[in-house]
Amino acid sequence: MTPPTPVRAIGLSGSLRKGSHNSALLRAAVELVPPGMTLEIVSYDDVPMYNHDLVHAPGAWPESVKKLRDAIAGADALVFAAPEYNYSLPAVLKNAIDWASRPPQPPLDGKPAAIMGSSMGTSGTIRMQMHFRHIAVFTNLLLLNKPEVLVTKSAEKLDAELRLVDQPTRDLVAQQLLALAAWTRRLRGEK
Ligand SMILES: Cc1cc2nc3c(=O)[nH]c(=O)nc-3n(C[C@H](O)[C@H](O)[C@H](O)COP(=O)(O)O)c2cc1C
């Protein structure tokens, strides 16, 4: 049997804080990728707020923006892990998406992706994820539909070192990554 073709994914967290439960979720995802898939976390905290004045001459774009766009363009798939802020995406992640959505050759266009999120309360970021899906339409991000990863009461699922220790959540993350790998290969026309 031919082995599956490699899927190289990158992960973006929607939270900048050191103790972020969503960054912890993304770190767990790195450990849970299926065979044939890799996941590298990309930090983008130096990306400035979007300013259209900076995009008139592509060569003049900020280095941090070029780095983020190149990382997205070079990835086979994207994994987002984000908290819900005021029923929506954190501004830092929306800002990164705005930069990555602009021509020439918008790197988000046609990119397979999965979204996961964790909240300390009981919503599990469902409203943020529905907003994310709305944004995915215009940016033409090809978001995986299922399984959804909605982590509730996140503090109970992490240990003191912010390792994801809740087995059902680990299993769900692993299932989503497996589905993302299959989705990516399907979009490549492999199956
Ligand atoms: C500005 C702001 C808005 C928030 N809005 C929501 C919200 O709408 N729904 C929710 O469940 N939690 C909300 N929270 C709580 C965060 O989702 C929670 O603190 C989460 O764990 C933060 O993610 P992190 O641990 O990855 O930083 C909000 C927090 C902040 C700072």
PDB file of C-alpha atoms and ligand atoms in Angstrom:
ATOM      1  CA  MET A   1       0.000   0.000   0.000  1.00  0.00           C
ATOM      2  CA  THR A   2       1.311   3.487  -0.820  1.00  0.00           C
ATOM      3  CA  PRO A   3       1.868   5.553   2.332  1.00  0.00           C
ATOM      4  CA  PRO A   4      -0.242   8.742   2.600  1.00  0.00           C
ATOM      5  CA  THR A   5       1.381  11.894   1.239  1.00  0.00           C
ATOM      6  CA  PRO A   6       2.755  14.248   3.913  1.00  0.00           C
ATOM      7  CA  VAL A   7       0.608  17.042   5.293  1.00  0.00           C
ATOM      8  CA  ARG A   8       2.604  19.943   6.754  1.00  0.00           C
ATOM      9  CA  ALA A   9       0.344  22.108   8.885  1.00  0.00           C
ATOM     10  CA  ILE A  10       1.025  25.250  10.868  1.00  0.00           C
ATOM     11  CA  GLY A  11      -0.843  26.327  13.993  1.00  0.00           C
ATOM     12  CA  LEU A  12      -1.860  29.854  15.023  1.00  0.00           C
ATOM     13  CA  SER A  13      -3.069  30.622  18.525  1.00  0.00           C
ATOM     14  CA  GLY A  14      -5.565  33.415  19.054  1.00  0.00           C
ATOM     15  CA  SER A  15      -4.142  34.303  22.456  1.00  0.00           C
ATOM     16  CA  LEU A  16      -0.861  36.069  23.173  1.00  0.00           C
ATOM     17  CA  ARG A  17      -0.716  35.523  26.924  1.00  0.00           C
ATOM     18  CA  LYS A  18       1.905  33.157  28.303  1.00  0.00           C
ATOM     19  CA  GLY A  19      -0.613  31.102  30.284  1.00  0.00           C
ATOM     20  CA  SER A  20      -3.024  30.768  27.375  1.00  0.00           C
ATOM     21  CA  HIS A  21      -5.290  27.728  27.483  1.00  0.00           C
ATOM     22  CA  ASN A  22      -5.662  27.908  23.711  1.00  0.00           C
ATOM     23  CA  SER A  23      -1.922  27.894  23.112  1.00  0.00           C
ATOM     24  CA  ALA A  24      -1.848  24.891  25.468  1.00  0.00           C
ATOM     25  CA  LEU A  25      -4.481  23.215  23.302  1.00  0.00           C
ATOM     26  CA  LEU A  26      -2.367  23.885  20.218  1.00  0.00           C
ATOM     27  CA  ARG A  27       0.738  22.451  21.916  1.00  0.00           C
ATOM     28  CA  ALA A  28      -1.259  19.311  22.690  1.00  0.00           C
ATOM     29  CA  ALA A  29      -2.301  19.164  19.034  1.00  0.00           C
ATOM     30  CA  VAL A  30       1.386  19.118  18.026  1.00  0.00           C
ATOM     31  CA  GLU A  31       1.752  15.885  20.043  1.00  0.00           C
ATOM     32  CA  LEU A  32      -1.437  14.385  18.642  1.00  0.00           C
ATOM     33  CA  VAL A  33      -0.887  14.632  14.888  1.00  0.00           C
ATOM     34  CA  PRO A  34      -1.425  11.372  13.023  1.00  0.00           C
ATOM     35  CA  PRO A  35       1.393   9.635  11.099  1.00  0.00           C
ATOM     36  CA  GLY A  36       2.167  11.519   7.900  1.00  0.00           C
ATOM     37  CA  MET A  37       1.241  14.911   9.370  1.00  0.00           C
ATOM     38  CA  THR A  38       3.327  17.588  11.093  1.00  0.00           C
ATOM     39  CA  LEU A  39       2.157  20.686  12.951  1.00  0.00           C
ATOM     40  CA  GLU A  40       4.416  23.638  13.684  1.00  0.00           C
ATOM     41  CA  ILE A  41       3.240  26.517  15.861  1.00  0.00           C
ATOM     42  CA  VAL A  42       3.901  29.903  14.269  1.00  0.00           C
ATOM     43  CA  SER A  43       4.000  32.990  16.438  1.00  0.00           C
ATOM     44  CA  TYR A  44       2.896  36.277  14.929  1.00  0.00           C
ATOM     45  CA  ASP A  45       2.770  38.613  17.922  1.00  0.00           C
ATOM     46  CA  ASP A  46       4.982  41.170  16.143  1.00  0.00           C
ATOM     47  CA  VAL A  47       2.470  41.712  13.314  1.00  0.00           C
ATOM     48  CA  PRO A  48       1.257  45.338  13.416  1.00  0.00           C
ATOM     49  CA  MET A  49      -2.348  46.425  13.144  1.00  0.00           C
ATOM     50  CA  TYR A  50      -3.544  46.357   9.564  1.00  0.00           C
ATOM     51  CA  ASN A  51      -2.945  49.628   7.748  1.00  0.00           C
ATOM     52  CA  HIS A  52      -3.807  49.826   4.085  1.00  0.00           C
ATOM     53  CA  ASP A  53      -1.116  52.470   3.549  1.00  0.00           C
ATOM     54  CA  LEU A  54       1.450  49.710   4.073  1.00  0.00           C
ATOM     55  CA  VAL A  55       0.157  47.484   1.281  1.00  0.00           C
ATOM     56  CA  HIS A  56       0.407  49.797  -1.721  1.00  0.00           C
ATOM     57  CA  ALA A  57       3.912  48.565  -2.527  1.00  0.00           C
ATOM     58  CA  PRO A  58       4.206  44.836  -1.755  1.00  0.00           C
ATOM     59  CA  GLY A  59       7.989  45.175  -1.205  1.00  0.00           C
ATOM     60  CA  ALA A  60       7.305  47.638   1.586  1.00  0.00           C
ATOM     61  CA  TRP A  61       5.136  45.313   3.677  1.00  0.00           C
ATOM     62  CA  PRO A  62       6.377  44.827   7.254  1.00  0.00           C
ATOM     63  CA  GLU A  63       8.833  41.914   7.659  1.00  0.00           C
ATOM     64  CA  SER A  64       6.609  40.277  10.285  1.00  0.00           C
ATOM     65  CA  VAL A  65       3.680  40.302   7.869  1.00  0.00           C
ATOM     66  CA  LYS A  66       5.779  38.802   5.062  1.00  0.00           C
ATOM     67  CA  LYS A  67       6.950  36.090   7.476  1.00  0.00           C
ATOM     68  CA  LEU A  68       3.386  35.249   8.489  1.00  0.00           C
ATOM     69  CA  ARG A  69       2.124  35.241   4.901  1.00  0.00           C
ATOM     70  CA  ASP A  70       5.044  33.047   3.749  1.00  0.00           C
ATOM     71  CA  ALA A  71       4.429  30.586   6.589  1.00  0.00           C
ATOM     72  CA  ILE A  72       0.760  30.308   5.611  1.00  0.00           C
ATOM     73  CA  ALA A  73       1.513  30.082   1.893  1.00  0.00           C
ATOM     74  CA  GLY A  74       4.052  27.311   2.500  1.00  0.00           C
ATOM     75  CA  ALA A  75       1.752  25.210   4.684  1.00  0.00           C
ATOM     76  CA  ASP A  76      -0.522  22.475   3.382  1.00  0.00           C
ATOM     77  CA  ALA A  77      -3.095  23.173   6.105  1.00  0.00           C
ATOM     78  CA  LEU A  78      -3.785  25.521   9.016  1.00  0.00           C
ATOM     79  CA  VAL A  79      -4.901  24.836  12.574  1.00  0.00           C
ATOM     80  CA  PHE A  80      -6.361  27.719  14.569  1.00  0.00           C
ATOM     81  CA  ALA A  81      -6.884  27.552  18.344  1.00  0.00           C
ATOM     82  CA  ALA A  82      -8.582  30.642  19.714  1.00  0.00           C
ATOM     83  CA  PRO A  83     -10.541  31.934  22.665  1.00  0.00           C
ATOM     84  CA  GLU A  84     -13.864  33.700  22.318  1.00  0.00           C
ATOM     85  CA  TYR A  85     -13.678  37.437  22.942  1.00  0.00           C
ATOM     86  CA  ASN A  86     -17.024  39.209  23.213  1.00  0.00           C
ATOM     87  CA  TYR A  87     -18.735  36.457  21.224  1.00  0.00           C
ATOM     88  CA  SER A  88     -16.185  36.686  18.407  1.00  0.00           C
ATOM     89  CA  LEU A  89     -12.524  36.252  17.424  1.00  0.00           C
ATOM     90  CA  PRO A  90      -9.762  37.972  19.379  1.00  0.00           C
ATOM     91  CA  ALA A  91      -8.616  41.077  17.478  1.00  0.00           C
ATOM     92  CA  VAL A  92      -5.068  39.737  17.220  1.00  0.00           C
ATOM     93  CA  LEU A  93      -6.204  36.743  15.173  1.00  0.00           C
ATOM     94  CA  LYS A  94      -8.639  38.743  13.050  1.00  0.00           C
ATOM     95  CA  ASN A  95      -5.805  41.161  12.320  1.00  0.00           C
ATOM     96  CA  ALA A  96      -3.544  38.307  11.181  1.00  0.00           C
ATOM     97  CA  ILE A  97      -6.349  36.994   8.977  1.00  0.00           C
ATOM     98  CA  ASP A  98      -6.864  40.458   7.490  1.00  0.00           C
ATOM     99  CA  TRP A  99      -3.174  40.694   6.547  1.00  0.00           C
ATOM    100  CA  ALA A 100      -3.178  37.176   5.097  1.00  0.00           C
ATOM    101  CA  SER A 101      -6.337  37.801   3.097  1.00  0.00           C
ATOM    102  CA  ARG A 102      -4.916  40.569   0.902  1.00  0.00           C
ATOM    103  CA  PRO A 103      -3.606  40.235  -2.648  1.00  0.00           C
ATOM    104  CA  PRO A 104      -1.281  39.511  -4.339  1.00  0.00           C
ATOM    105  CA  GLN A 105      -1.871  35.766  -4.026  1.00  0.00           C
ATOM    106  CA  PRO A 106      -3.741  35.816  -0.715  1.00  0.00           C
ATOM    107  CA  PRO A 107      -2.199  32.924   1.224  1.00  0.00           C
ATOM    108  CA  LEU A 108      -5.507  31.989   2.872  1.00  0.00           C
ATOM    109  CA  ASP A 109      -7.244  31.486  -0.463  1.00  0.00           C
ATOM    110  CA  GLY A 110      -8.162  27.817  -0.857  1.00  0.00           C
ATOM    111  CA  LYS A 111      -6.202  26.681   2.216  1.00  0.00           C
ATOM    112  CA  PRO A 112      -7.577  23.718   4.180  1.00  0.00           C
ATOM    113  CA  ALA A 113      -7.985  24.598   7.854  1.00  0.00           C
ATOM    114  CA  ALA A 114      -9.443  23.513  11.166  1.00  0.00           C
ATOM    115  CA  ILE A 115     -10.598  25.619  14.091  1.00  0.00           C
ATOM    116  CA  MET A 116     -10.576  24.640  17.752  1.00  0.00           C
ATOM    117  CA  GLY A 117     -11.132  26.672  20.863  1.00  0.00           C
ATOM    118  CA  SER A 118     -11.249  26.455  24.607  1.00  0.00           C
ATOM    119  CA  SER A 119     -13.043  28.570  27.184  1.00  0.00           C
ATOM    120  CA  MET A 120     -12.968  28.615  30.965  1.00  0.00           C
ATOM    121  CA  GLY A 121     -16.764  28.680  30.947  1.00  0.00           C
ATOM    122  CA  THR A 122     -19.313  26.423  29.325  1.00  0.00           C
ATOM    123  CA  SER A 123     -19.605  27.870  25.801  1.00  0.00           C
ATOM    124  CA  GLY A 124     -16.456  26.204  24.455  1.00  0.00           C
ATOM    125  CA  THR A 125     -16.039  29.143  21.992  1.00  0.00           C
ATOM    126  CA  ILE A 126     -19.037  28.134  19.865  1.00  0.00           C
ATOM    127  CA  ARG A 127     -19.957  31.753  19.013  1.00  0.00           C
ATOM    128  CA  MET A 128     -16.356  32.582  18.094  1.00  0.00           C
ATOM    129  CA  GLN A 129     -16.248  29.511  15.856  1.00  0.00           C
ATOM    130  CA  MET A 130     -19.455  30.505  14.059  1.00  0.00           C
ATOM    131  CA  HIS A 131     -17.992  33.971  13.414  1.00  0.00           C
ATOM    132  CA  PHE A 132     -14.798  32.339  12.203  1.00  0.00           C
ATOM    133  CA  ARG A 133     -16.797  30.272   9.707  1.00  0.00           C
ATOM    134  CA  HIS A 134     -18.406  33.464   8.425  1.00  0.00           C
ATOM    135  CA  ILE A 135     -14.974  35.017   7.830  1.00  0.00           C
ATOM    136  CA  ALA A 136     -13.771  31.808   6.176  1.00  0.00           C
ATOM    137  CA  VAL A 137     -16.343  32.275   3.402  1.00  0.00           C
ATOM    138  CA  PHE A 138     -14.970  35.602   2.187  1.00  0.00           C
ATOM    139  CA  THR A 139     -11.318  34.634   2.642  1.00  0.00           C
ATOM    140  CA  ASN A 140     -11.994  31.271   0.941  1.00  0.00           C
ATOM    141  CA  LEU A 141     -10.423  29.315   3.778  1.00  0.00           C
ATOM    142  CA  LEU A 142     -11.640  25.750   3.317  1.00  0.00           C
ATOM    143  CA  LEU A 143     -12.621  24.972   6.896  1.00  0.00           C
ATOM    144  CA  LEU A 144     -13.168  21.440   8.070  1.00  0.00           C
ATOM    145  CA  ASN A 145     -16.742  21.048   9.314  1.00  0.00           C
ATOM    146  CA  LYS A 146     -16.416  18.094  11.672  1.00  0.00           C
ATOM    147  CA  PRO A 147     -15.462  17.099  14.285  1.00  0.00           C
ATOM    148  CA  GLU A 148     -15.817  20.388  16.158  1.00  0.00           C
ATOM    149  CA  VAL A 149     -13.411  20.923  19.050  1.00  0.00           C
ATOM    150  CA  LEU A 150     -15.209  22.987  21.687  1.00  0.00           C
ATOM    151  CA  VAL A 151     -13.352  22.716  24.972  1.00  0.00           C
ATOM    152  CA  THR A 152     -15.384  23.833  27.984  1.00  0.00           C
ATOM    153  CA  LYS A 153     -14.116  24.424  31.543  1.00  0.00           C
ATOM    154  CA  SER A 154     -10.564  24.446  30.240  1.00  0.00           C
ATOM    155  CA  ALA A 155      -8.950  24.933  33.658  1.00  0.00           C
ATOM    156  CA  GLU A 156     -10.151  21.462  34.666  1.00  0.00           C
ATOM    157  CA  LYS A 157      -8.568  19.858  31.605  1.00  0.00           C
ATOM    158  CA  LEU A 158      -5.043  21.224  31.989  1.00  0.00           C
ATOM    159  CA  ASP A 159      -2.487  20.389  34.651  1.00  0.00           C
ATOM    160  CA  ALA A 160      -0.325  22.896  36.539  1.00  0.00           C
ATOM    161  CA  GLU A 161       2.158  22.954  33.625  1.00  0.00           C
ATOM    162  CA  LEU A 162      -0.668  23.674  31.159  1.00  0.00           C
ATOM    163  CA  ARG A 163      -0.535  20.206  29.630  1.00  0.00           C
ATOM    164  CA  LEU A 164      -3.808  18.922  28.252  1.00  0.00           C
ATOM    165  CA  VAL A 165      -4.521  15.939  30.467  1.00  0.00           C
ATOM    166  CA  ASP A 166      -8.195  15.310  29.775  1.00  0.00           C
ATOM    167  CA  GLN A 167      -8.240  12.139  27.674  1.00  0.00           C
ATOM    168  CA  PRO A 168     -11.609  12.678  25.910  1.00  0.00           C
ATOM    169  CA  THR A 169     -10.384  16.124  24.796  1.00  0.00           C
ATOM    170  CA  ARG A 170      -7.068  14.674  23.614  1.00  0.00           C
ATOM    171  CA  ASP A 171      -8.992  12.042  21.638  1.00  0.00           C
ATOM    172  CA  LEU A 172     -11.206  14.702  20.066  1.00  0.00           C
ATOM    173  CA  VAL A 173      -8.218  16.827  19.036  1.00  0.00           C
ATOM    174  CA  ALA A 174      -6.564  13.743  17.522  1.00  0.00           C
ATOM    175  CA  GLN A 175      -9.750  12.963  15.581  1.00  0.00           C
ATOM    176  CA  GLN A 176      -9.936  16.497  14.241  1.00  0.00           C
ATOM    177  CA  LEU A 177      -6.311  16.384  13.078  1.00  0.00           C
ATOM    178  CA  LEU A 178      -6.910  13.051  11.381  1.00  0.00           C
ATOM    179  CA  ALA A 179      -9.960  14.537   9.640  1.00  0.00           C
ATOM    180  CA  LEU A 180      -7.944  17.624   8.637  1.00  0.00           C
ATOM    181  CA  ALA A 181      -5.233  15.443   7.076  1.00  0.00           C
ATOM    182  CA  ALA A 182      -7.895  13.527   5.129  1.00  0.00           C
ATOM    183  CA  TRP A 183      -9.604  16.800   4.109  1.00  0.00           C
ATOM    184  CA  THR A 184      -6.282  18.231   2.875  1.00  0.00           C
ATOM    185  CA  ARG A 185      -5.549  15.128   0.820  1.00  0.00           C
ATOM    186  CA  ARG A 186      -9.071  15.112  -0.560  1.00  0.00           C
ATOM    187  CA  LEU A 187      -8.729  18.743  -1.678  1.00  0.00           C
ATOM    188  CA  ARG A 188      -5.458  17.800  -3.388  1.00  0.00           C
ATOM    189  CA  GLY A 189      -7.482  15.298  -5.377  1.00  0.00           C
ATOM    190  CA  GLU A 190      -5.917  12.256  -3.766  1.00  0.00           C
ATOM    191  CA  LYS A 191      -9.186  10.659  -2.764  1.00  0.00           C
TER     192      LYS A 191
HETATM  193  C1  LIG B   1     -11.763  40.812  26.043  1.00  0.00           C
HETATM  194  C2  LIG B   1     -12.286  39.475  26.489  1.00  0.00           C
HETATM  195  C3  LIG B   1     -13.539  39.065  26.082  1.00  0.00           C
HETATM  196  C4  LIG B   1     -14.032  37.821  26.459  1.00  0.00           C
HETATM  197  N1  LIG B   1     -15.235  37.407  25.966  1.00  0.00           N
HETATM  198  C5  LIG B   1     -15.651  36.153  26.188  1.00  0.00           C
HETATM  199  C6  LIG B   1     -16.840  35.654  25.550  1.00  0.00           C
HETATM  200  O1  LIG B   1     -17.477  36.334  24.779  1.00  0.00           O
HETATM  201  N2  LIG B   1     -17.195  34.354  25.799  1.00  0.00           N
HETATM  202  C7  LIG B   1     -16.448  33.550  26.636  1.00  0.00           C
HETATM  203  O2  LIG B   1     -16.816  32.391  26.815  1.00  0.00           O
HETATM  204  N3  LIG B   1     -15.323  33.999  27.241  1.00  0.00           N
HETATM  205  C8  LIG B   1     -14.923  35.274  27.036  1.00  0.00           C
HETATM  206  N4  LIG B   1     -13.736  35.724  27.602  1.00  0.00           N
HETATM  207  C9  LIG B   1     -12.981  34.804  28.454  1.00  0.00           C
HETATM  208  C10 LIG B   1     -11.917  34.072  27.632  1.00  0.00           C
HETATM  209  O3  LIG B   1     -12.485  33.338  26.599  1.00  0.00           O
HETATM  210  C11 LIG B   1     -11.085  33.165  28.526  1.00  0.00           C
HETATM  211  O4  LIG B   1     -10.407  33.999  29.409  1.00  0.00           O
HETATM  212  C12 LIG B   1     -10.117  32.301  27.756  1.00  0.00           C
HETATM  213  O5  LIG B   1      -9.631  31.281  28.549  1.00  0.00           O
HETATM  214  C13 LIG B   1      -8.951  33.074  27.250  1.00  0.00           C
HETATM  215  O6  LIG B   1      -8.206  32.232  26.418  1.00  0.00           O
HETATM  216  P1  LIG B   1      -6.654  31.961  26.679  1.00  0.00           P
HETATM  217  O7  LIG B   1      -6.584  31.193  27.971  1.00  0.00           O
HETATM  218  O8  LIG B   1      -6.242  31.141  25.504  1.00  0.00           O
HETATM  219  O9  LIG B   1      -5.961  33.277  26.760  1.00  0.00           O
HETATM  220  C14 LIG B   1     -13.254  36.970  27.277  1.00  0.00           C
HETATM  221  C15 LIG B   1     -11.990  37.402  27.706  1.00  0.00           C
HETATM  222  C16 LIG B   1     -11.505  38.624  27.311  1.00  0.00           C
HETATM  223  C17 LIG B   1     -10.125  39.052  27.746  1.00  0.00           C
END
